[in-house]
Structures are given as C-alpha cells and as structure tokens.
Short mmCIF file of C-alpha atoms in Angstrom, two decimals:
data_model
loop_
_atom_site.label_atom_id
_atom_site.label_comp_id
_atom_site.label_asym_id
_atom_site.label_seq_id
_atom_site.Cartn_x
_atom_site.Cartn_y
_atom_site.Cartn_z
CA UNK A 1 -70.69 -69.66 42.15
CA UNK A 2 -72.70 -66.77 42.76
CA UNK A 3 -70.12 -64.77 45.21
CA UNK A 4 -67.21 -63.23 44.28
CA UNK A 5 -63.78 -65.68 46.19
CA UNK A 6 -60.20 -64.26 47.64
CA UNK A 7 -57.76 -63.56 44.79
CA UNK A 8 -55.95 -67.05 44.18
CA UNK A 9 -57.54 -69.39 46.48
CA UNK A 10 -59.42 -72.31 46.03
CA UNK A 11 -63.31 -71.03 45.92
CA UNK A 12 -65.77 -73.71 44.39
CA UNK A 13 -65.41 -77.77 44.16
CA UNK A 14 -67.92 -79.05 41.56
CA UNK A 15 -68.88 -82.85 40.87
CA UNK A 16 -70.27 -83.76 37.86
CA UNK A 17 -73.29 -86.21 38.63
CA UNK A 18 -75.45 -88.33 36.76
CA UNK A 19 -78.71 -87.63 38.89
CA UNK A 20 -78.70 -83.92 40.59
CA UNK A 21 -82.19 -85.21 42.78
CA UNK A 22 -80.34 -87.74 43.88
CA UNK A 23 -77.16 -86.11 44.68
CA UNK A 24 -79.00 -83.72 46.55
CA UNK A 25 -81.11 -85.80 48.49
CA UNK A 26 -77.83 -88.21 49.80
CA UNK A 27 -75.53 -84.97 50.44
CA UNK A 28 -78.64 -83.33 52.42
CA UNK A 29 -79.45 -86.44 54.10
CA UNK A 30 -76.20 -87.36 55.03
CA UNK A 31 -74.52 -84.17 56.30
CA UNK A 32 -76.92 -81.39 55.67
CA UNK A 33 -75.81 -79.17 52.61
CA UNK A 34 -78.10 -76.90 51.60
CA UNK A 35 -78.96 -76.39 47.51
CA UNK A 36 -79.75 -73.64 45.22
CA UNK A 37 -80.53 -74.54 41.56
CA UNK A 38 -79.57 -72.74 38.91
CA UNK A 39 -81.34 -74.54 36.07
CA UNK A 40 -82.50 -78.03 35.17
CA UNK A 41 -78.36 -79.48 34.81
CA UNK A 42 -76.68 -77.57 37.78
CA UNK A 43 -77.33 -76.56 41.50
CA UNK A 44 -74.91 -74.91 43.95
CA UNK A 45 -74.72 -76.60 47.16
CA UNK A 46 -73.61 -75.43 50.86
CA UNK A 47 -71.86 -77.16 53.65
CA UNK A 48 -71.91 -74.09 55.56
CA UNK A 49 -68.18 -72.83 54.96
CA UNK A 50 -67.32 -73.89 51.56
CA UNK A 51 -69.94 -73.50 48.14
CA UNK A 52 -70.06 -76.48 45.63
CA UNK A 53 -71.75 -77.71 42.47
CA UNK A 54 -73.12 -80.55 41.19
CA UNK A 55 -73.61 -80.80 37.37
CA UNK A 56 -74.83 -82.63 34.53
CA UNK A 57 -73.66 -81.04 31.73
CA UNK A 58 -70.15 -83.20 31.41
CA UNK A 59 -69.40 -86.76 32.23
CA UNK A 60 -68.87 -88.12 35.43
CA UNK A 61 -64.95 -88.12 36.36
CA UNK A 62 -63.94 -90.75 38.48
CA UNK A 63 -61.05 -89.92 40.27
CA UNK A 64 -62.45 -87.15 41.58
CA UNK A 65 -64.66 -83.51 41.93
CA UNK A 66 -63.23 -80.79 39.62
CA UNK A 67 -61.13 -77.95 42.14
CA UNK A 68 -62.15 -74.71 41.55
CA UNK A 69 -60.24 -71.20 42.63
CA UNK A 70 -61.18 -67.66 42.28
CA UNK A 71 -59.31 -64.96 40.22
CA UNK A 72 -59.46 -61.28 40.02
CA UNK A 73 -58.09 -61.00 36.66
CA UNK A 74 -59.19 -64.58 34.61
CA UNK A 75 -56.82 -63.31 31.34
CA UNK A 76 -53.75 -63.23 34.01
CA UNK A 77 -54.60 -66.32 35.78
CA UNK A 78 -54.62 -67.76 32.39
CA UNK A 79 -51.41 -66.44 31.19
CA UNK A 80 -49.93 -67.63 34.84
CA UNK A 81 -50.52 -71.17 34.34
CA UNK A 82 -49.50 -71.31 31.04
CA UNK A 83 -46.19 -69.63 31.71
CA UNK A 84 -45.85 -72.18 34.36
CA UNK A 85 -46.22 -74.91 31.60
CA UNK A 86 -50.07 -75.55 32.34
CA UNK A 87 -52.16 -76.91 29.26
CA UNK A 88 -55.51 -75.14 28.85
CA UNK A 89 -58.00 -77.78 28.87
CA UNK A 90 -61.30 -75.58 28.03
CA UNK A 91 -60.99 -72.47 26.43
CA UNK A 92 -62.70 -69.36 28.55
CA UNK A 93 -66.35 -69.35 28.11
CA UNK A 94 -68.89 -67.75 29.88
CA UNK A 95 -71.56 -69.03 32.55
CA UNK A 96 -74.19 -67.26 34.71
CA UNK A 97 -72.40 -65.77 37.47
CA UNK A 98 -69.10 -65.04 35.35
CA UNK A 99 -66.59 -67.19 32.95
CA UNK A 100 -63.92 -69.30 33.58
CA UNK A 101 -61.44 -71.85 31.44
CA UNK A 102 -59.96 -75.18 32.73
CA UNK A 103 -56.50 -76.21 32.14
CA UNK A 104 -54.21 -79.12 33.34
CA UNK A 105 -51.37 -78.89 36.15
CA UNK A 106 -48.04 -81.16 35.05
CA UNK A 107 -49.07 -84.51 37.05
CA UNK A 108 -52.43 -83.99 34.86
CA UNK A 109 -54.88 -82.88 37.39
CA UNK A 110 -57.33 -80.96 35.77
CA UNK A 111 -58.36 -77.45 37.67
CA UNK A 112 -60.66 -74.73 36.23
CA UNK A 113 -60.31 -70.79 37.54
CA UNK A 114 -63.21 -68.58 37.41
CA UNK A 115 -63.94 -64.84 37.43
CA UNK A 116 -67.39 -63.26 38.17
CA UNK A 117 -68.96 -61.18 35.52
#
C-alpha cells in the first residue's frame, strides 16, 4: 500500500495466505502479477491496474480477500461508519506506509480503510 488512493474508493484487496512463496509463484504463473515484499509476512502484489497484498500475519479467511479503500482523513472515515451503525473490528494501528482500522458493515462483511502516513 505504498501509494496514496482516491478519497473513498476501494484502493487495496489483501488475502491472508498461509505460504507467501507459494502465493506468489501461482498468482505470477497464472496471470502475471508482479510482487514487492515488504518483510518476511507480507508482499504487495500488481495486476497492472489494481495493488494487492498477501499476508501472513492473520488467519486465512475463507469466504474471501479482505476489501480495502483509501481515506483522506482515517479519524472521519472512522466516525462515518460508525455513525452509519458499522462495528469497528480492529482498532487504528499503524503499518509501514500509514495506519488503518477494520470494522464490520451490517450483513457482517468485514472491510478495513487506510490512510498513508
């Protein structure tokens, strides 16, 4: 998640993997992504027009990748979704790149936002 995304949109879609080698090596073999690590338990990948991760440092989720959008202002993206009776999942907390918090939508989807810096 190393560039900033638009205001509001969705910017980053990360999986949470068991093996990052061998995520990498079937999502580059199979359609091409390119990868940039950033550490031993997460790498950024590239599909050419949208960014991605693939992590270790949670269990895997079936059911799906975890969506991630962009915002401006992380304290009023925050206060958005909770006024919009959204249940913070993760508390903001800080990564390379920026911080971010996850919270849950009302059919229980769980999203996170981010912010850089």
């Amino acid at each position: 998640m190393g560039m900033r995304g638009s205001d509001r949109q969705i910017d980053n879609i990360e999986f949470n993997v068991a093996d990052i080698a061998r995520s990498k090596a079937f999502y580059g073999q199979v359609f091409g992504w390119t990868f940039t690590d950033f550490g031993p338990s997460y790498t950024e990948f590239s599909d050419g027009r949208l960014s991605g991760g693939f992590s270790t440092g949670e269990p895997v989720r079936p059911g799906g990748p975890l969506v991630i959008l962009y915002a401006a202002d992380l304290a009023e993206a925050q206060r958005r979704v909770e006024a919009a009776q959204g249940r913070i999942s993760r508390a903001v907390f800080a990564f390379p790149g920026g911080r971010r918090f996850h919270f849950i939508d009302p059919d229980g989807y769980e999203l996170a936002v981010w912010s850089a810096g």
